[in-house]
mmCIF file of C-alpha atoms in Angstrom:
data_model
loop_
_atom_site.group_PDB
_atom_site.id
_atom_site.type_symbol
_atom_site.label_atom_id
_atom_site.label_comp_id
_atom_site.label_asym_id
_atom_site.label_seq_id
_atom_site.Cartn_x
_atom_site.Cartn_y
_atom_site.Cartn_z
ATOM 1 C CA MET A 1 12.842 16.028 -3.082
ATOM 2 C CA SER A 2 16.503 16.515 -4.378
ATOM 3 C CA SER A 3 18.006 13.995 -6.960
ATOM 4 C CA GLN A 4 19.722 11.080 -5.347
ATOM 5 C CA LYS A 5 22.284 8.874 -6.651
ATOM 6 C CA ASP A 6 21.916 5.896 -4.147
ATOM 7 C CA HIS A 7 18.471 3.953 -3.887
ATOM 8 C CA ARG A 8 18.830 4.913 0.013
ATOM 9 C CA GLY A 9 20.056 8.311 -0.521
ATOM 10 C CA SER A 10 22.163 9.895 2.247
ATOM 11 C CA ASP A 11 19.777 8.435 4.848
ATOM 12 C CA SER A 12 20.136 4.717 4.995
ATOM 13 C CA SER A 13 16.878 4.139 6.603
ATOM 14 C CA ARG A 14 15.119 5.555 3.653
ATOM 15 C CA ILE A 15 13.610 3.185 0.854
ATOM 16 C CA VAL A 16 12.680 4.627 -2.335
ATOM 17 C CA ILE A 17 10.191 3.087 -4.957
ATOM 18 C CA SER A 18 10.197 3.722 -8.678
ATOM 19 C CA VAL A 19 6.621 4.060 -9.763
ATOM 20 C CA ASP A 20 5.001 4.192 -13.351
ATOM 21 C CA ALA A 21 2.370 6.689 -12.621
ATOM 22 C CA MET A 22 0.417 6.232 -16.171
ATOM 23 C CA GLY A 23 0.322 2.552 -16.552
ATOM 24 C CA GLY A 24 -3.116 1.651 -15.164
ATOM 25 C CA ASP A 25 -6.721 1.852 -16.737
ATOM 26 C CA ARG A 26 -7.771 4.363 -13.787
ATOM 27 C CA GLY A 27 -5.128 6.976 -14.659
ATOM 28 C CA PRO A 28 -2.463 8.762 -12.484
ATOM 29 C CA ALA A 29 -4.951 9.770 -9.910
ATOM 30 C CA ALA A 30 -5.510 6.180 -8.631
ATOM 31 C CA VAL A 31 -1.861 5.587 -8.333
ATOM 32 C CA ILE A 32 -1.096 8.850 -6.604
ATOM 33 C CA ALA A 33 -3.850 7.993 -4.046
ATOM 34 C CA GLY A 34 -2.394 4.621 -3.367
ATOM 35 C CA ILE A 35 1.125 5.804 -2.978
ATOM 36 C CA TYR A 36 -0.045 8.363 -0.343
ATOM 37 C CA GLU A 37 -2.080 5.485 1.533
ATOM 38 C CA SER A 38 1.391 3.710 1.800
ATOM 39 C CA ALA A 39 3.203 6.891 2.441
ATOM 40 C CA ARG A 40 1.030 7.597 5.460
ATOM 41 C CA ILE A 41 1.692 4.066 6.991
ATOM 42 C CA ASN A 42 5.435 4.025 6.308
ATOM 43 C CA PRO A 43 7.350 6.883 7.149
ATOM 44 C CA GLU A 44 10.643 5.882 5.724
ATOM 45 C CA LEU A 45 9.280 5.328 2.186
ATOM 46 C CA ASP A 46 9.939 7.705 -0.657
ATOM 47 C CA PHE A 47 9.152 7.465 -4.272
ATOM 48 C CA ILE A 48 10.086 8.534 -7.689
ATOM 49 C CA LEU A 49 7.095 8.985 -9.808
ATOM 50 C CA HIS A 50 7.261 9.044 -13.603
ATOM 51 C CA GLY A 51 5.016 10.482 -16.120
ATOM 52 C CA PRO A 52 4.064 13.879 -17.414
ATOM 53 C CA ALA A 53 5.412 16.367 -14.979
ATOM 54 C CA ASP A 54 2.810 19.002 -15.063
ATOM 55 C CA GLU A 55 0.022 16.561 -14.519
ATOM 56 C CA LEU A 56 1.827 14.849 -11.648
ATOM 57 C CA GLU A 57 2.831 17.720 -9.699
ATOM 58 C CA LYS A 58 -1.107 18.925 -9.403
ATOM 59 C CA LEU A 59 -1.854 15.537 -8.281
ATOM 60 C CA VAL A 60 1.000 15.540 -5.673
ATOM 61 C CA ALA A 61 0.410 18.810 -4.658
ATOM 62 C CA ARG A 62 -3.541 17.859 -3.178
ATOM 63 C CA ARG A 63 -2.070 15.322 -0.917
ATOM 64 C CA ARG A 64 -0.552 16.776 2.285
ATOM 65 C CA GLY A 65 3.051 16.339 2.728
ATOM 66 C CA LEU A 66 3.356 14.054 -0.245
ATOM 67 C CA ASP A 67 5.507 16.253 -2.263
ATOM 68 C CA GLN A 68 8.081 15.969 0.391
ATOM 69 C CA ARG A 69 8.411 12.321 -0.406
ATOM 70 C CA CYS A 70 8.087 12.239 -4.116
ATOM 71 C CA GLN A 71 10.746 13.055 -6.650
ATOM 72 C CA ILE A 72 8.963 13.680 -10.233
ATOM 73 C CA ARG A 73 10.660 12.531 -13.501
ATOM 74 C CA ASP A 74 9.124 13.791 -16.622
ATOM 75 C CA ALA A 75 8.047 11.167 -19.067
ATOM 76 C CA GLN A 76 5.610 12.345 -21.804
ATOM 77 C CA GLY A 77 5.333 8.782 -23.465
ATOM 78 C CA ILE A 78 2.745 6.485 -22.141
ATOM 79 C CA VAL A 79 2.726 2.450 -22.914
ATOM 80 C CA SER A 80 -1.020 1.394 -23.385
ATOM 81 C CA MET A 81 -2.534 -1.901 -23.144
ATOM 82 C CA GLU A 82 -2.689 -2.288 -26.572
ATOM 83 C CA ASP A 83 0.802 -1.668 -27.502
ATOM 84 C CA LYS A 84 2.846 -4.692 -28.463
ATOM 85 C CA PRO A 85 5.915 -5.534 -26.497
ATOM 86 C CA SER A 86 7.973 -5.718 -29.685
ATOM 87 C CA GLN A 87 6.779 -2.399 -30.484
ATOM 88 C CA VAL A 88 7.426 -0.916 -26.934
ATOM 89 C CA MET A 89 11.224 -2.417 -26.901
ATOM 90 C CA ARG A 90 11.876 -0.321 -30.356
ATOM 91 C CA HIS A 91 9.945 2.676 -29.394
ATOM 92 C CA GLY A 92 9.634 2.619 -25.842
ATOM 93 C CA LYS A 93 12.167 5.260 -24.533
ATOM 94 C CA GLY A 94 10.845 8.447 -23.331
ATOM 95 C CA THR A 95 7.803 6.479 -21.970
ATOM 96 C CA SER A 96 6.899 6.375 -18.186
ATOM 97 C CA MET A 97 7.341 2.660 -17.852
ATOM 98 C CA TRP A 98 10.887 2.972 -19.599
ATOM 99 C CA SER A 99 11.798 5.718 -17.147
ATOM 100 C CA THR A 100 10.583 3.709 -14.142
ATOM 101 C CA LEU A 101 13.007 0.922 -14.972
ATOM 102 C CA GLU A 102 15.711 3.418 -15.612
ATOM 103 C CA SER A 103 15.630 4.361 -11.909
ATOM 104 C CA VAL A 104 16.087 0.829 -10.820
ATOM 105 C CA ARG A 105 18.622 0.259 -13.165
ATOM 106 C CA ALA A 106 20.621 3.393 -12.012
ATOM 107 C CA GLY A 107 20.408 2.503 -8.337
ATOM 108 C CA GLU A 108 18.427 5.428 -7.612
ATOM 109 C CA ALA A 109 15.432 2.965 -6.508
ATOM 110 C CA THR A 110 15.143 -0.513 -5.101
ATOM 111 C CA VAL A 111 11.942 -1.634 -6.685
ATOM 112 C CA ALA A 112 9.949 -0.798 -9.438
ATOM 113 C CA VAL A 113 5.964 -0.711 -9.473
ATOM 114 C CA SER A 114 3.550 -0.427 -12.380
ATOM 115 C CA CYS A 115 0.166 -1.054 -13.421
ATOM 116 C CA GLY A 116 1.057 -1.252 -17.012
ATOM 117 C CA ASN A 117 0.763 -3.708 -19.873
ATOM 118 C CA THR A 118 2.357 -6.914 -18.639
ATOM 119 C CA GLY A 119 4.079 -8.298 -21.906
ATOM 120 C CA ALA A 120 5.463 -4.586 -22.263
ATOM 121 C CA LEU A 121 6.740 -4.308 -18.576
ATOM 122 C CA MET A 122 8.349 -7.722 -18.880
ATOM 123 C CA ALA A 123 10.190 -7.218 -22.224
ATOM 124 C CA LEU A 124 11.479 -3.735 -21.212
ATOM 125 C CA SER A 125 12.533 -5.119 -17.854
ATOM 126 C CA MET A 126 14.573 -7.830 -19.565
ATOM 127 C CA ILE A 127 16.400 -5.348 -21.674
ATOM 128 C CA ARG A 128 16.941 -2.599 -19.222
ATOM 129 C CA LEU A 129 17.442 -4.667 -16.001
ATOM 130 C CA ARG A 130 18.767 -7.793 -17.940
ATOM 131 C CA LYS A 131 18.313 -11.383 -16.676
ATOM 132 C CA LEU A 132 20.190 -12.525 -13.660
ATOM 133 C CA PRO A 133 23.226 -14.981 -14.780
ATOM 134 C CA GLY A 134 22.059 -18.414 -14.703
ATOM 135 C CA VAL A 135 18.557 -17.569 -15.539
ATOM 136 C CA ASN A 136 16.796 -18.585 -18.690
ATOM 137 C CA ARG A 137 13.402 -17.113 -18.238
ATOM 138 C CA PRO A 138 12.371 -14.861 -15.565
ATOM 139 C CA ALA A 139 8.798 -15.443 -13.963
ATOM 140 C CA ILE A 140 6.266 -13.873 -12.534
ATOM 141 C CA ALA A 141 5.168 -15.115 -8.960
ATOM 142 C CA ILE A 142 2.013 -14.014 -7.085
ATOM 143 C CA LEU A 143 0.448 -14.420 -3.345
ATOM 144 C CA TRP A 144 -2.706 -16.767 -3.705
ATOM 145 C CA PRO A 145 -4.938 -16.897 -0.425
ATOM 146 C CA SER A 146 -4.360 -20.189 1.205
ATOM 147 C CA ARG A 147 -5.232 -22.270 4.151
ATOM 148 C CA ASN A 148 -1.704 -22.098 5.474
ATOM 149 C CA PRO A 149 -0.588 -20.292 8.499
ATOM 150 C CA GLN A 150 0.900 -17.487 6.642
ATOM 151 C CA GLY A 151 -2.532 -16.981 4.844
ATOM 152 C CA PHE A 152 -0.971 -17.135 1.396
ATOM 153 C CA ASN A 153 1.017 -19.398 -1.154
ATOM 154 C CA VAL A 154 3.346 -18.494 -3.610
ATOM 155 C CA MET A 155 2.554 -19.677 -7.001
ATOM 156 C CA LEU A 156 4.973 -18.937 -10.506
ATOM 157 C CA ASP A 157 4.873 -18.667 -13.318
ATOM 158 C CA VAL A 158 1.693 -16.931 -14.076
ATOM 159 C CA GLY A 159 2.399 -15.458 -17.387
ATOM 160 C CA ALA A 160 5.925 -14.259 -18.046
ATOM 161 C CA ASP A 161 6.284 -16.874 -20.627
ATOM 162 C CA ILE A 162 4.003 -19.713 -21.891
ATOM 163 C CA ARG A 163 6.833 -21.981 -22.039
ATOM 164 C CA ALA A 164 9.217 -23.955 -19.189
ATOM 165 C CA ASP A 165 11.378 -26.805 -19.621
ATOM 166 C CA ALA A 166 12.763 -28.853 -16.707
ATOM 167 C CA GLU A 167 15.571 -26.592 -16.006
ATOM 168 C CA ASP A 168 13.197 -23.517 -16.182
ATOM 169 C CA LEU A 169 10.919 -25.023 -13.711
ATOM 170 C CA LEU A 170 14.046 -25.799 -11.132
ATOM 171 C CA GLN A 171 14.759 -22.339 -11.593
ATOM 172 C CA TYR A 172 11.354 -21.243 -10.532
ATOM 173 C CA ALA A 173 11.342 -23.529 -7.568
ATOM 174 C CA LEU A 174 14.463 -21.813 -6.195
ATOM 175 C CA MET A 175 13.438 -18.336 -6.989
ATOM 176 C CA GLY A 176 9.852 -19.017 -5.543
ATOM 177 C CA SER A 177 11.255 -20.607 -2.408
ATOM 178 C CA ALA A 178 13.432 -17.544 -2.123
ATOM 179 C CA TYR A 179 10.784 -15.257 -2.230
ATOM 180 C CA ALA A 180 8.531 -17.335 0.313
ATOM 181 C CA ARG A 181 11.488 -16.934 2.597
ATOM 182 C CA ASN A 182 11.736 -13.004 2.214
ATOM 183 C CA GLY A 183 8.153 -12.275 1.661
ATOM 184 C CA LEU A 184 6.316 -14.845 4.010
ATOM 185 C CA ALA A 185 9.156 -15.349 6.593
ATOM 186 C CA LEU A 186 9.098 -19.173 6.144
ATOM 187 C CA THR A 187 12.360 -20.763 7.192
ATOM 188 C CA LYS A 188 12.119 -23.617 4.865
ATOM 189 C CA PRO A 189 9.265 -23.686 2.190
ATOM 190 C CA ARG A 190 7.565 -26.466 0.952
ATOM 191 C CA VAL A 191 7.464 -26.706 -2.745
ATOM 192 C CA GLY A 192 5.011 -28.684 -4.975
ATOM 193 C CA LEU A 193 5.212 -29.112 -9.051
ATOM 194 C CA LEU A 194 1.746 -28.552 -10.324
ATOM 195 C CA ASN A 195 0.606 -31.768 -12.543
ATOM 196 C CA VAL A 196 -2.692 -33.308 -13.170
ATOM 197 C CA GLY A 197 -2.158 -35.656 -10.529
ATOM 198 C CA THR A 198 -0.206 -36.690 -7.572
ATOM 199 C CA GLU A 199 1.297 -39.925 -8.896
ATOM 200 C CA GLU A 200 4.954 -39.989 -10.070
ATOM 201 C CA HIS A 201 4.258 -41.548 -13.643
ATOM 202 C CA LYS A 202 1.673 -38.998 -14.595
ATOM 203 C CA GLY A 203 2.377 -35.628 -16.478
ATOM 204 C CA ARG A 204 4.587 -34.761 -19.433
ATOM 205 C CA ALA A 205 8.042 -35.694 -20.058
ATOM 206 C CA GLU A 206 9.502 -32.505 -18.946
ATOM 207 C CA LEU A 207 7.504 -32.605 -15.662
ATOM 208 C CA LYS A 208 8.887 -35.967 -14.632
ATOM 209 C CA GLU A 209 12.485 -34.372 -15.610
ATOM 210 C CA ALA A 210 11.729 -31.447 -13.373
ATOM 211 C CA HIS A 211 10.359 -33.409 -10.499
ATOM 212 C CA ASP A 212 13.984 -35.299 -10.258
ATOM 213 C CA LEU A 213 15.760 -31.980 -10.509
ATOM 214 C CA ILE A 214 13.776 -30.032 -7.955
ATOM 215 C CA ALA A 215 14.344 -33.131 -5.816
ATOM 216 C CA ALA A 216 17.873 -33.286 -6.235
ATOM 217 C CA GLN A 217 18.441 -29.580 -5.328
ATOM 218 C CA GLU A 218 16.466 -29.811 -2.084
ATOM 219 C CA ASP A 219 19.168 -29.263 0.420
ATOM 220 C CA ALA A 220 21.203 -26.796 -2.079
ATOM 221 C CA GLY A 221 17.930 -24.652 -2.599
ATOM 222 C CA ASN A 222 16.988 -24.941 1.303
ATOM 223 C CA TYR A 223 13.277 -26.126 0.525
ATOM 224 C CA LYS A 224 11.335 -29.061 0.971
ATOM 225 C CA PHE A 225 9.999 -30.860 -1.843
ATOM 226 C CA VAL A 226 6.627 -32.202 -1.566
ATOM 227 C CA GLY A 227 6.557 -33.852 -5.395
ATOM 228 C CA PHE A 228 3.581 -33.293 -7.625
ATOM 229 C CA VAL A 229 0.679 -31.282 -6.480
ATOM 230 C CA GLU A 230 -2.695 -30.768 -8.200
ATOM 231 C CA GLY A 231 -5.126 -27.807 -8.755
ATOM 232 C CA GLY A 232 -6.937 -28.133 -5.475
ATOM 233 C CA ASP A 233 -3.481 -27.664 -3.740
ATOM 234 C CA ILE A 234 -2.905 -24.001 -5.098
ATOM 235 C CA PRO A 235 -4.993 -22.567 -1.822
ATOM 236 C CA GLY A 236 -4.293 -25.514 0.483
ATOM 237 C CA LYS A 237 -2.012 -26.161 2.820
ATOM 238 C CA ARG A 238 0.132 -29.203 1.453
ATOM 239 C CA CYS A 239 2.814 -26.743 0.075
ATOM 240 C CA ASP A 240 3.958 -23.120 0.316
ATOM 241 C CA VAL A 241 5.433 -22.826 -3.369
ATOM 242 C CA ILE A 242 3.700 -23.879 -6.438
ATOM 243 C CA VAL A 243 5.773 -24.236 -9.571
ATOM 244 C CA THR A 244 4.317 -24.220 -13.018
ATOM 245 C CA ASP A 245 4.806 -23.040 -16.613
ATOM 246 C CA GLY A 246 3.425 -19.433 -17.606
ATOM 247 C CA PHE A 247 0.534 -20.997 -19.582
ATOM 248 C CA THR A 248 -1.075 -23.065 -16.911
ATOM 249 C CA GLY A 249 -0.381 -20.499 -14.268
ATOM 250 C CA ASN A 250 -1.906 -17.568 -16.036
ATOM 251 C CA VAL A 251 -5.211 -19.963 -16.620
ATOM 252 C CA ALA A 252 -5.133 -20.950 -12.990
ATOM 253 C CA LEU A 253 -4.877 -17.254 -11.799
ATOM 254 C CA LYS A 254 -7.626 -15.964 -14.151
ATOM 255 C CA THR A 255 -9.870 -18.712 -13.109
ATOM 256 C CA GLY A 256 -9.267 -17.841 -9.344
ATOM 257 C CA GLU A 257 -9.638 -14.415 -9.567
ATOM 258 C CA GLY A 258 -13.236 -14.984 -11.767
ATOM 259 C CA THR A 259 -14.387 -17.237 -9.138
ATOM 260 C CA ALA A 260 -13.607 -15.132 -6.252
ATOM 261 C CA SER A 261 -15.592 -12.360 -8.168
ATOM 262 C CA LEU A 262 -18.151 -14.754 -8.857
ATOM 263 C CA ILE A 263 -18.449 -15.673 -4.971
ATOM 264 C CA GLY A 264 -18.880 -12.027 -4.267
ATOM 265 C CA ASP A 265 -21.676 -11.513 -6.445
ATOM 266 C CA LEU A 266 -23.223 -14.683 -5.445
ATOM 267 C CA LEU A 267 -23.380 -13.405 -1.874
ATOM 268 C CA ARG A 268 -24.650 -10.266 -2.432
ATOM 269 C CA GLU A 269 -27.252 -11.640 -4.370
ATOM 270 C CA ALA A 270 -28.468 -14.321 -1.753
ATOM 271 C CA PHE A 271 -28.425 -11.536 1.063
ATOM 272 C CA ALA A 272 -30.669 -9.403 -0.985
ATOM 273 C CA TYR A 273 -33.031 -11.999 -2.055
ATOM 274 C CA SER A 274 -35.599 -10.960 0.657
ATOM 275 C CA PRO A 275 -36.150 -8.933 3.678
ATOM 276 C CA LEU A 276 -35.290 -11.512 6.031
ATOM 277 C CA SER A 277 -32.149 -12.289 4.224
ATOM 278 C CA ARG A 278 -31.196 -8.723 4.349
ATOM 279 C CA ILE A 279 -31.595 -8.711 8.022
ATOM 280 C CA ALA A 280 -29.357 -11.762 8.375
ATOM 281 C CA SER A 281 -26.824 -10.073 6.233
ATOM 282 C CA LEU A 282 -26.684 -7.355 8.861
ATOM 283 C CA LEU A 283 -25.899 -9.789 11.504
ATOM 284 C CA ALA A 284 -23.474 -11.611 9.797
ATOM 285 C CA LEU A 285 -21.541 -8.027 8.730
ATOM 286 C CA THR A 286 -18.714 -8.622 10.440
ATOM 287 C CA SER A 287 -17.853 -12.040 9.089
ATOM 288 C CA LEU A 288 -18.801 -11.122 5.835
ATOM 289 C CA ARG A 289 -16.377 -7.885 5.890
ATOM 290 C CA ARG A 290 -13.779 -10.504 7.064
ATOM 291 C CA LEU A 291 -14.347 -12.951 4.115
ATOM 292 C CA GLN A 292 -14.659 -10.029 1.535
ATOM 293 C CA LYS A 293 -10.951 -8.989 2.905
ATOM 294 C CA ARG A 294 -9.545 -12.499 2.482
ATOM 295 C CA ILE A 295 -11.085 -12.829 -1.135
ATOM 296 C CA ASP A 296 -10.325 -9.510 -2.498
ATOM 297 C CA PRO A 297 -7.889 -9.192 -5.245
ATOM 298 C CA ARG A 298 -7.019 -5.696 -4.595
ATOM 299 C CA ARG A 299 -5.436 -6.461 -1.222
ATOM 300 C CA VAL A 300 -3.119 -9.224 -2.729
ATOM 301 C CA ASN A 301 -2.215 -7.163 -5.752
ATOM 302 C CA GLY A 302 0.924 -7.569 -7.161
ATOM 303 C CA GLY A 303 2.933 -10.079 -9.132
ATOM 304 C CA ILE A 304 6.742 -9.992 -8.732
ATOM 305 C CA PHE A 305 9.018 -10.401 -11.790
ATOM 306 C CA LEU A 306 11.586 -12.872 -10.574
ATOM 307 C CA GLY A 307 15.019 -13.396 -12.226
ATOM 308 C CA LEU A 308 16.008 -9.979 -13.249
ATOM 309 C CA ASN A 309 18.846 -7.601 -11.827
ATOM 310 C CA GLY A 310 16.282 -5.695 -9.910
ATOM 311 C CA THR A 311 12.937 -6.126 -8.380
ATOM 312 C CA VAL A 312 9.879 -5.247 -10.288
ATOM 313 C CA VAL A 313 6.132 -5.366 -9.078
ATOM 314 C CA LYS A 314 3.441 -5.531 -11.543
ATOM 315 C CA SER A 315 -0.037 -4.347 -10.247
ATOM 316 C CA HIS A 316 -3.289 -5.003 -11.985
ATOM 317 C CA GLY A 317 -3.988 -2.583 -14.830
ATOM 318 C CA SER A 318 -7.387 -2.102 -13.106
ATOM 319 C CA ALA A 319 -5.968 -1.476 -9.546
ATOM 320 C CA ASP A 320 -7.724 1.215 -7.467
ATOM 321 C CA ALA A 321 -5.934 3.074 -4.698
ATOM 322 C CA THR A 322 -6.156 0.247 -2.296
ATOM 323 C CA GLY A 323 -4.978 -1.835 -5.009
ATOM 324 C CA VAL A 324 -1.850 0.410 -5.702
ATOM 325 C CA SER A 325 -1.393 0.788 -1.958
ATOM 326 C CA ALA A 326 -1.241 -3.175 -1.926
ATOM 327 C CA ALA A 327 1.489 -3.344 -4.515
ATOM 328 C CA VAL A 328 3.550 -0.704 -2.943
ATOM 329 C CA LYS A 329 3.500 -2.336 0.252
ATOM 330 C CA LEU A 330 4.816 -5.610 -1.244
ATOM 331 C CA ALA A 331 7.301 -3.652 -2.772
ATOM 332 C CA PHE A 332 8.351 -1.829 0.174
ATOM 333 C CA GLU A 333 8.568 -5.222 2.374
ATOM 334 C CA LEU A 334 10.841 -6.686 -0.288
ATOM 335 C CA ALA A 335 13.116 -3.669 -0.527
ATOM 336 C CA ARG A 336 13.510 -3.695 3.432
ATOM 337 C CA SER A 337 14.407 -7.331 3.435
ATOM 338 C CA GLY A 338 17.279 -7.161 0.775
ATOM 339 C CA PHE A 339 15.234 -9.583 -1.255
ATOM 340 C CA GLY A 340 16.930 -8.707 -4.689
ATOM 341 C CA ASP A 341 20.400 -9.164 -3.431
ATOM 342 C CA ARG A 342 19.376 -12.547 -1.736
ATOM 343 C CA LEU A 343 17.750 -13.914 -4.760
ATOM 344 C CA ALA A 344 20.766 -13.244 -6.831
ATOM 345 C CA ALA A 345 22.812 -15.052 -4.428
ATOM 346 C CA ARG A 346 20.369 -17.907 -4.486
ATOM 347 C CA VAL A 347 20.425 -18.150 -7.977
ATOM 348 C CA ALA A 348 24.335 -17.896 -8.522
ATOM 349 C CA SER A 349 24.599 -20.415 -5.785
ATOM 350 C CA ALA A 350 22.762 -23.063 -7.688
ATOM 351 C CA ALA A 351 23.979 -22.212 -10.997
ATOM 352 C CA GLU A 352 27.662 -23.079 -9.804
ATOM 353 C CA ALA A 353 26.331 -26.144 -7.813
ATOM 354 C CA SER A 354 24.838 -27.503 -10.975
ATOM 355 C CA GLN A 355 27.855 -26.985 -12.810
ATOM 356 C CA ASP A 356 30.140 -28.230 -10.238
ATOM 357 C CA GLY A 357 27.790 -31.238 -9.249
ATOM 358 C CA GLY A 358 28.068 -29.831 -5.550
ATOM 359 C CA SER A 359 26.092 -27.276 -3.406
ATOM 360 C CA GLN A 360 27.277 -24.390 -1.314
ATOM 361 C CA LYS A 361 25.958 -24.043 2.368
ATOM 362 C CA ASP A 362 26.859 -20.302 2.786
ATOM 363 C CA VAL A 363 23.928 -19.114 0.854
ATOM 364 C CA LYS A 364 21.256 -21.296 2.698
ATOM 365 C CA LYS A 365 20.495 -17.952 4.669
ATOM 366 C CA SER A 366 18.872 -16.147 1.532
#
């Protein structure tokens, strides 16, 4: 592919995703396999791949037709999982991660995707893409399997910053509801604030303050605030967006992933216990596969960095081809919906409304 100056190129129907090919634990082969899966399903999708050109060219050449859909940007440096964010901020230029974000910054691609070091990716994203005006702390949002009709709930923050004051939690509510509208097609998402109980007198002082702020912005933010929610509501159907600080959200996320893995292991052990149970597993094979698909974290792989001048999707570091494909699918859907521009309009409107003490009705579509 020839170099493009606009992320849609000369063909407005094309969507370009910038991909860090070197960030994952499984190496670039898994990343290339994942984008190939996505390329076959979405013919209007193109890629800019970042990493050592010689290595990537060989991997791309093994996938029929993929070279026609990819640009390769040579980047010899690699950000490891052990690298400290402060080190990467000082010495990260020339790495595949830095190059990936530069393509979004330059407008060549709409969304960046990386399986790399989360802390380093967030640090580089903040210095290369910058925060949206009005955003104090960006957040990482994830899709959590739920009992709701859409099948998932949005939860944020899950680890961008362990701190969050009342104003930050309000920003998370606004950004999370914008994501739910564009990512889950919900007209008016229900927002809940995670707490140790649903009673209004419970929780820390900043949570009580955030409760009032989020409630006051309900109309301007075009969401329905359901008040405090508990841990059991994260996969439930009481709300669509769960707002919390990064420390609590990350603990909840890792606990949920560990529990899903445990359930899968226990089911396999149970059905392998005796000849009769193995026969039962064959009879229940269709249902078991459906359950596995619902709880498989690879199929909802991808945390979204919200609050930046550009959209960044963070894939699991251990993602295989299925996981990478899921992250690219999410990036593609957000790019196609114009999510980045809509989120920027939503945050700007909220900031103006909070300054003026009023609200703007013309951005309720975002």
